[in-house]
Amino acid sequence: MMKKTSISQYSLFIVFCIFVSFLSVEAYNSHRYASAVGHYLVKKHERKTLTVTEYGEISAAKLSDGTRGPYHLQFITLEPNSLFLPVLLHADMVFYVHTGGGTLFWTDDDKIRKVNIRKGDVYRLHQGSIFYVQSSLEPERVKLRIHAIFSNTEDNKYESMTGAYSSIRDVFLGFDSKVLQAAFKAPDGVIEEIMTATKPEAIIHAVEKEEKKIGEWQARLLKAFLGSNGDGFDSFNGNKKKKTKAYNVLEADPDFENCNGWSITVDKHNLPSLKDSNFGVFMVNLTKGSMMAPHWNPRASEITIVLQGQGMIRVTCSTSYKESECKSLRFRVKEGDMFAVPRFHPMAQMSFNNDSFVFMGFSTSTRRNYPQFLAGKRSVIGVLDRQILAMSFNVTNRTIDQLLTPQKEAVILECTSCAEEEERVMEEEIERERQEEEERRKREEKEARKKEEEEEAKKREEEEAKKREEEEARSEEEEAKKREEEKKRREEEARKEEEEEEARRQEEERQKRAREEEKKRREEEEARKEQEEARRQEEERQKRAREEKKKREEEEEEEEARKEQEEARRQEEERERRAREEEERRQQEEKEKERRRKEEEQEEPRRREEEKEQHEERRRQEEAAAREQEEARRQEQERQKRAEQEAEEARREREPEGGDEGWRVLKTV
């Protein structure tokens, strides 16, 4: 029983190891395949999904030819009777209709135009256009598939953060309601209703019976954005239609055709809308076991999309290139894959024996490309002098004749099993590189193990040395610790003695301060009593002086009343005169001070501050003098008033006693 269990476990382990090895090989092959092809190939499953709804989807991919780009491609798929809502183009757009049909609407200056599109159509829209697409409801219910490329050159570049286009709704809602209300002059509530409405998906269902209503609403909205007049929508509404037609590559005559397949190119000569565009369009259909003869493009790179079947692609580099800079490539592609080939890079496309191979793409120029073929009746080397050619290859003329004479076909050649052979070579290269990678990995692992052993030995030696050092350090540390403890003990005793001495000294100082404070308090108390006594004596003296002064003034007032009245009037006049003179003098001084202040503004800050303080002090003194004068004048007026009252009372008291005689005496006086 134990033996059977062991065998079973061992078998499971062997199966597991084989499975892991297989996965490792597959993972390595995929990694090698992707890293070798690099930015020239994007598989269908590597596309980035931008939008997915019940009624369609949009995916995108970026592809580079190694010199320009990246080129931005989008794949728009609409279910039958679906609507791709209006967007504002940020870059030129060239597209090919892969399957299905529908109607394309777009703005052209101040007009909106439309064109029916179907499988095989090629068209171009300019940047700044607003467009939308509605798929048709065909009996076959075929999806509308559009392959589009967007220009991203220095002359026609869009911001990566905004993308190739933006929703017309997002453009509208970028403004606040007040601006929109003023711009559209719409009824109340319309702008609010639009702004609060739920954002629709990029692709929605187009109801057939409301097609006219939807078209008219789109026309009104686009008219509002374009600011056009009523005549601008004639082409949409059916009046004065401008004939607009796409170019259909499936109905046009091929540029070349034989039993091995056909090819066609579309440029500005075939489709006028491609004028000033950065892209042309091409399509190639290879029958089973065929090959597009080795060739290169002198004027344009090619960005290719596989439409049907599968095939092998061979791209080579000139021997003048370093392998690290440019590497010859073989890769297999199938429907939906994309690849790029830079100009002047020789290439060949091959179909397998069991399937045809159809692909289309965009060339990075609208000029006539004129591919240069290496082999066939149109071989570019076939027109060269064969002797010169023989010297170039370092072979005989007969060898060159044998090379160039047999092939009677051109452009698309019969090549049975060429794709299979290329695939076999590709797999052998992958396996060889895998083995080389495995050997390199083993060498690295061996070197790593050796290095690890050396590091381990070195680490052990370092640990032993470190251990010895730690033991020595520990012994020294213990000795140092003992010395430190003894030192701390002595320092502690010294510290305690110092603390006791400090405590005694502080106690003595405290007692001394207490005695001094007591002495100071008694002195302050005595000084306070002396001050109070002196103040009391001073108050009594001032009181007696006031009483004496008051008594003396009362005695003098009656005797000098009349004299004081006259003198008061004279003094008042004199004071008024002096006040006027004082005021004029003060104003003159202020003017003089102002003049001096302005002249001395540039002097040192300290002097200005001192002058300012002196000025303020004089002003305060003058104001105090003025107040004193005013107070003296007021007191003088009060004395005069009292004197007049007392004189009047005295006169009244004397009148009854003297009678007429008194009056005569007073009159004589």
mmCIF file of N, CA, C and O in Angstrom, residues 466-512:
data_model
loop_
_atom_site.group_PDB
_atom_site.id
_atom_site.type_symbol
_atom_site.label_atom_id
_atom_site.label_comp_id
_atom_site.label_asym_id
_atom_site.label_seq_id
_atom_site.Cartn_x
_atom_site.Cartn_y
_atom_site.Cartn_z
ATOM 1 N N LYS A 466 33.995 39.419 13.812
ATOM 2 C CA LYS A 466 33.108 40.291 14.561
ATOM 3 C C LYS A 466 32.864 39.755 15.974
ATOM 4 O O LYS A 466 32.800 40.511 16.945
ATOM 5 N N LYS A 467 32.767 38.398 16.058
ATOM 6 C CA LYS A 467 32.545 37.781 17.365
ATOM 7 C C LYS A 467 33.727 38.039 18.290
ATOM 8 O O LYS A 467 33.567 38.370 19.476
ATOM 9 N N ARG A 468 34.973 37.862 17.722
ATOM 10 C CA ARG A 468 36.164 38.135 18.535
ATOM 11 C C ARG A 468 36.188 39.599 18.969
ATOM 12 O O ARG A 468 36.497 39.914 20.121
ATOM 13 N N GLU A 469 35.894 40.450 18.029
ATOM 14 C CA GLU A 469 35.886 41.876 18.367
ATOM 15 C C GLU A 469 34.843 42.184 19.432
ATOM 16 O O GLU A 469 35.080 42.991 20.332
ATOM 17 N N GLU A 470 33.687 41.511 19.330
ATOM 18 C CA GLU A 470 32.638 41.741 20.324
ATOM 19 C C GLU A 470 33.066 41.266 21.704
ATOM 20 O O GLU A 470 32.777 41.924 22.718
ATOM 21 N N GLU A 471 33.773 40.090 21.768
ATOM 22 C CA GLU A 471 34.252 39.602 23.066
ATOM 23 C C GLU A 471 35.255 40.571 23.676
ATOM 24 O O GLU A 471 35.207 40.879 24.876
ATOM 25 N N GLU A 472 36.206 41.024 22.831
ATOM 26 C CA GLU A 472 37.187 41.996 23.333
ATOM 27 C C GLU A 472 36.486 43.284 23.766
ATOM 28 O O GLU A 472 36.814 43.855 24.810
ATOM 29 N N ALA A 473 35.563 43.699 22.956
ATOM 30 C CA ALA A 473 34.844 44.925 23.295
ATOM 31 C C ALA A 473 34.039 44.751 24.578
ATOM 32 O O ALA A 473 33.938 45.675 25.393
ATOM 33 N N ARG A 474 33.457 43.531 24.774
ATOM 34 C CA ARG A 474 32.675 43.284 25.981
ATOM 35 C C ARG A 474 33.555 43.342 27.224
ATOM 36 O O ARG A 474 33.183 43.905 28.258
ATOM 37 N N SER A 475 34.796 42.720 27.127
ATOM 38 C CA SER A 475 35.727 42.777 28.265
ATOM 39 C C SER A 475 36.101 44.219 28.576
ATOM 40 O O SER A 475 36.096 44.643 29.739
ATOM 41 N N GLU A 476 36.458 44.935 27.528
ATOM 42 C CA GLU A 476 36.819 46.342 27.731
ATOM 43 C C GLU A 476 35.630 47.129 28.286
ATOM 44 O O GLU A 476 35.800 48.010 29.128
ATOM 45 N N GLU A 477 34.449 46.782 27.813
ATOM 46 C CA GLU A 477 33.259 47.479 28.280
ATOM 47 C C GLU A 477 33.000 47.220 29.766
ATOM 48 O O GLU A 477 32.610 48.117 30.511
ATOM 49 N N GLU A 478 33.241 45.950 30.204
ATOM 50 C CA GLU A 478 33.049 45.631 31.620
ATOM 51 C C GLU A 478 34.026 46.405 32.487
ATOM 52 O O GLU A 478 33.657 46.940 33.546
ATOM 53 N N GLU A 479 35.323 46.447 32.045
ATOM 54 C CA GLU A 479 36.318 47.218 32.789
ATOM 55 C C GLU A 479 35.920 48.687 32.837
ATOM 56 O O GLU A 479 35.999 49.336 33.887
ATOM 57 N N ALA A 480 35.538 49.183 31.679
ATOM 58 C CA ALA A 480 35.150 50.593 31.628
ATOM 59 C C ALA A 480 33.931 50.856 32.501
ATOM 60 O O ALA A 480 33.816 51.903 33.143
ATOM 61 N N LYS A 481 33.018 49.877 32.549
ATOM 62 C CA LYS A 481 31.815 50.019 33.366
ATOM 63 C C LYS A 481 32.165 50.100 34.845
ATOM 64 O O LYS A 481 31.606 50.913 35.595
ATOM 65 N N LYS A 482 33.141 49.223 35.269
ATOM 66 C CA LYS A 482 33.559 49.267 36.670
ATOM 67 C C LYS A 482 34.174 50.615 37.000
ATOM 68 O O LYS A 482 33.893 51.209 38.042
ATOM 69 N N ARG A 483 35.068 51.069 36.101
ATOM 70 C CA ARG A 483 35.696 52.372 36.351
ATOM 71 C C ARG A 483 34.644 53.477 36.373
ATOM 72 O O ARG A 483 34.708 54.395 37.190
ATOM 73 N N GLU A 484 33.689 53.373 35.515
ATOM 74 C CA GLU A 484 32.644 54.378 35.448
ATOM 75 C C GLU A 484 31.799 54.380 36.720
ATOM 76 O O GLU A 484 31.423 55.440 37.233
ATOM 77 N N GLU A 485 31.515 53.163 37.248
ATOM 78 C CA GLU A 485 30.722 53.077 38.479
ATOM 79 C C GLU A 485 31.474 53.690 39.650
ATOM 80 O O GLU A 485 30.891 54.395 40.485
ATOM 81 N N GLU A 486 32.815 53.411 39.750
ATOM 82 C CA GLU A 486 33.629 53.995 40.821
ATOM 83 C C GLU A 486 33.648 55.514 40.697
ATOM 84 O O GLU A 486 33.528 56.246 41.686
ATOM 85 N N LYS A 487 33.797 55.955 39.474
ATOM 86 C CA LYS A 487 33.832 57.397 39.235
ATOM 87 C C LYS A 487 32.497 58.033 39.615
ATOM 88 O O LYS A 487 32.462 59.093 40.253
ATOM 89 N N LYS A 488 31.391 57.351 39.275
ATOM 90 C CA LYS A 488 30.072 57.868 39.609
ATOM 91 C C LYS A 488 29.868 57.923 41.118
ATOM 92 O O LYS A 488 29.240 58.844 41.637
ATOM 93 N N ARG A 489 30.403 56.875 41.847
ATOM 94 C CA ARG A 489 30.251 56.855 43.297
ATOM 95 C C ARG A 489 30.948 58.058 43.925
ATOM 96 O O ARG A 489 30.380 58.748 44.785
ATOM 97 N N ARG A 490 32.207 58.305 43.473
ATOM 98 C CA ARG A 490 32.932 59.455 44.012
ATOM 99 C C ARG A 490 32.236 60.768 43.646
ATOM 100 O O ARG A 490 32.143 61.681 44.469
ATOM 101 N N GLU A 491 31.751 60.849 42.437
ATOM 102 C CA GLU A 491 31.071 62.070 42.016
ATOM 103 C C GLU A 491 29.780 62.271 42.809
ATOM 104 O O GLU A 491 29.416 63.402 43.145
ATOM 105 N N GLU A 492 29.116 61.160 43.177
ATOM 106 C CA GLU A 492 27.885 61.252 43.954
ATOM 107 C C GLU A 492 28.162 61.783 45.354
ATOM 108 O O GLU A 492 27.427 62.623 45.886
ATOM 109 N N GLU A 493 29.249 61.264 45.967
ATOM 110 C CA GLU A 493 29.606 61.756 47.300
ATOM 111 C C GLU A 493 29.955 63.238 47.257
ATOM 112 O O GLU A 493 29.528 64.014 48.123
ATOM 113 N N ALA A 494 30.758 63.611 46.228
ATOM 114 C CA ALA A 494 31.128 65.028 46.109
ATOM 115 C C ALA A 494 29.886 65.894 45.879
ATOM 116 O O ALA A 494 29.763 66.998 46.413
ATOM 117 N N ARG A 495 28.968 65.360 45.090
ATOM 118 C CA ARG A 495 27.745 66.114 44.802
ATOM 119 C C ARG A 495 26.920 66.320 46.064
ATOM 120 O O ARG A 495 26.376 67.400 46.311
ATOM 121 N N LYS A 496 26.820 65.257 46.916
ATOM 122 C CA LYS A 496 26.059 65.391 48.154
ATOM 123 C C LYS A 496 26.679 66.425 49.064
ATOM 124 O O LYS A 496 25.981 67.236 49.688
ATOM 125 N N GLU A 497 28.022 66.416 49.174
ATOM 126 C CA GLU A 497 28.689 67.419 49.998
ATOM 127 C C GLU A 497 28.420 68.826 49.474
ATOM 128 O O GLU A 497 28.157 69.755 50.254
ATOM 129 N N GLU A 498 28.497 68.964 48.150
ATOM 130 C CA GLU A 498 28.245 70.275 47.562
ATOM 131 C C GLU A 498 26.807 70.711 47.816
ATOM 132 O O GLU A 498 26.534 71.886 48.074
ATOM 133 N N GLU A 499 25.871 69.765 47.733
ATOM 134 C CA GLU A 499 24.472 70.104 47.971
ATOM 135 C C GLU A 499 24.248 70.551 49.408
ATOM 136 O O GLU A 499 23.506 71.508 49.668
ATOM 137 N N GLU A 500 24.893 69.847 50.370
ATOM 138 C CA GLU A 500 24.746 70.250 51.772
ATOM 139 C C GLU A 500 25.328 71.628 52.007
ATOM 140 O O GLU A 500 24.731 72.463 52.707
ATOM 141 N N GLU A 501 26.521 71.872 51.418
ATOM 142 C CA GLU A 501 27.153 73.183 51.563
ATOM 143 C C GLU A 501 26.282 74.268 50.937
ATOM 144 O O GLU A 501 26.111 75.353 51.494
ATOM 145 N N GLU A 502 25.708 73.963 49.778
ATOM 146 C CA GLU A 502 24.854 74.918 49.094
ATOM 147 C C GLU A 502 23.596 75.197 49.908
ATOM 148 O O GLU A 502 23.116 76.335 49.988
ATOM 149 N N ALA A 503 23.054 74.153 50.553
ATOM 150 C CA ALA A 503 21.860 74.335 51.384
ATOM 151 C C ALA A 503 22.157 75.254 52.575
ATOM 152 O O ALA A 503 21.350 76.123 52.921
ATOM 153 N N ARG A 504 23.338 75.043 53.217
ATOM 154 C CA ARG A 504 23.709 75.921 54.345
ATOM 155 C C ARG A 504 23.863 77.369 53.876
ATOM 156 O O ARG A 504 23.395 78.297 54.527
ATOM 157 N N ARG A 505 24.550 77.515 52.729
ATOM 158 C CA ARG A 505 24.772 78.881 52.223
ATOM 159 C C ARG A 505 23.441 79.552 51.888
ATOM 160 O O ARG A 505 23.215 80.726 52.203
ATOM 161 N N GLN A 506 22.530 78.817 51.287
ATOM 162 C CA GLN A 506 21.228 79.391 50.942
ATOM 163 C C GLN A 506 20.431 79.767 52.191
ATOM 164 O O GLN A 506 19.729 80.780 52.212
ATOM 165 N N GLU A 507 20.537 78.950 53.257
ATOM 166 C CA GLU A 507 19.828 79.265 54.500
ATOM 167 C C GLU A 507 20.367 80.551 55.112
ATOM 168 O O GLU A 507 19.600 81.401 55.587
ATOM 169 N N GLU A 508 21.701 80.691 55.112
ATOM 170 C CA GLU A 508 22.296 81.923 55.646
ATOM 171 C C GLU A 508 21.860 83.135 54.836
ATOM 172 O O GLU A 508 21.540 84.189 55.400
ATOM 173 N N GLU A 509 21.837 82.993 53.501
ATOM 174 C CA GLU A 509 21.425 84.110 52.654
ATOM 175 C C GLU A 509 19.953 84.448 52.902
ATOM 176 O O GLU A 509 19.559 85.617 52.880
ATOM 177 N N ARG A 510 19.131 83.406 53.115
ATOM 178 C CA ARG A 510 17.708 83.655 53.370
ATOM 179 C C ARG A 510 17.522 84.447 54.659
ATOM 180 O O ARG A 510 16.745 85.401 54.736
ATOM 181 N N GLN A 511 18.260 84.041 55.724
ATOM 182 C CA GLN A 511 18.142 84.762 56.992
ATOM 183 C C GLN A 511 18.635 86.201 56.850
ATOM 184 O O GLN A 511 18.042 87.132 57.403
ATOM 185 N N LYS A 512 19.708 86.373 56.101
ATOM 186 C CA LYS A 512 20.253 87.709 55.892
ATOM 187 C C LYS A 512 19.238 88.586 55.158
ATOM 188 O O LYS A 512 19.020 89.743 55.517
#
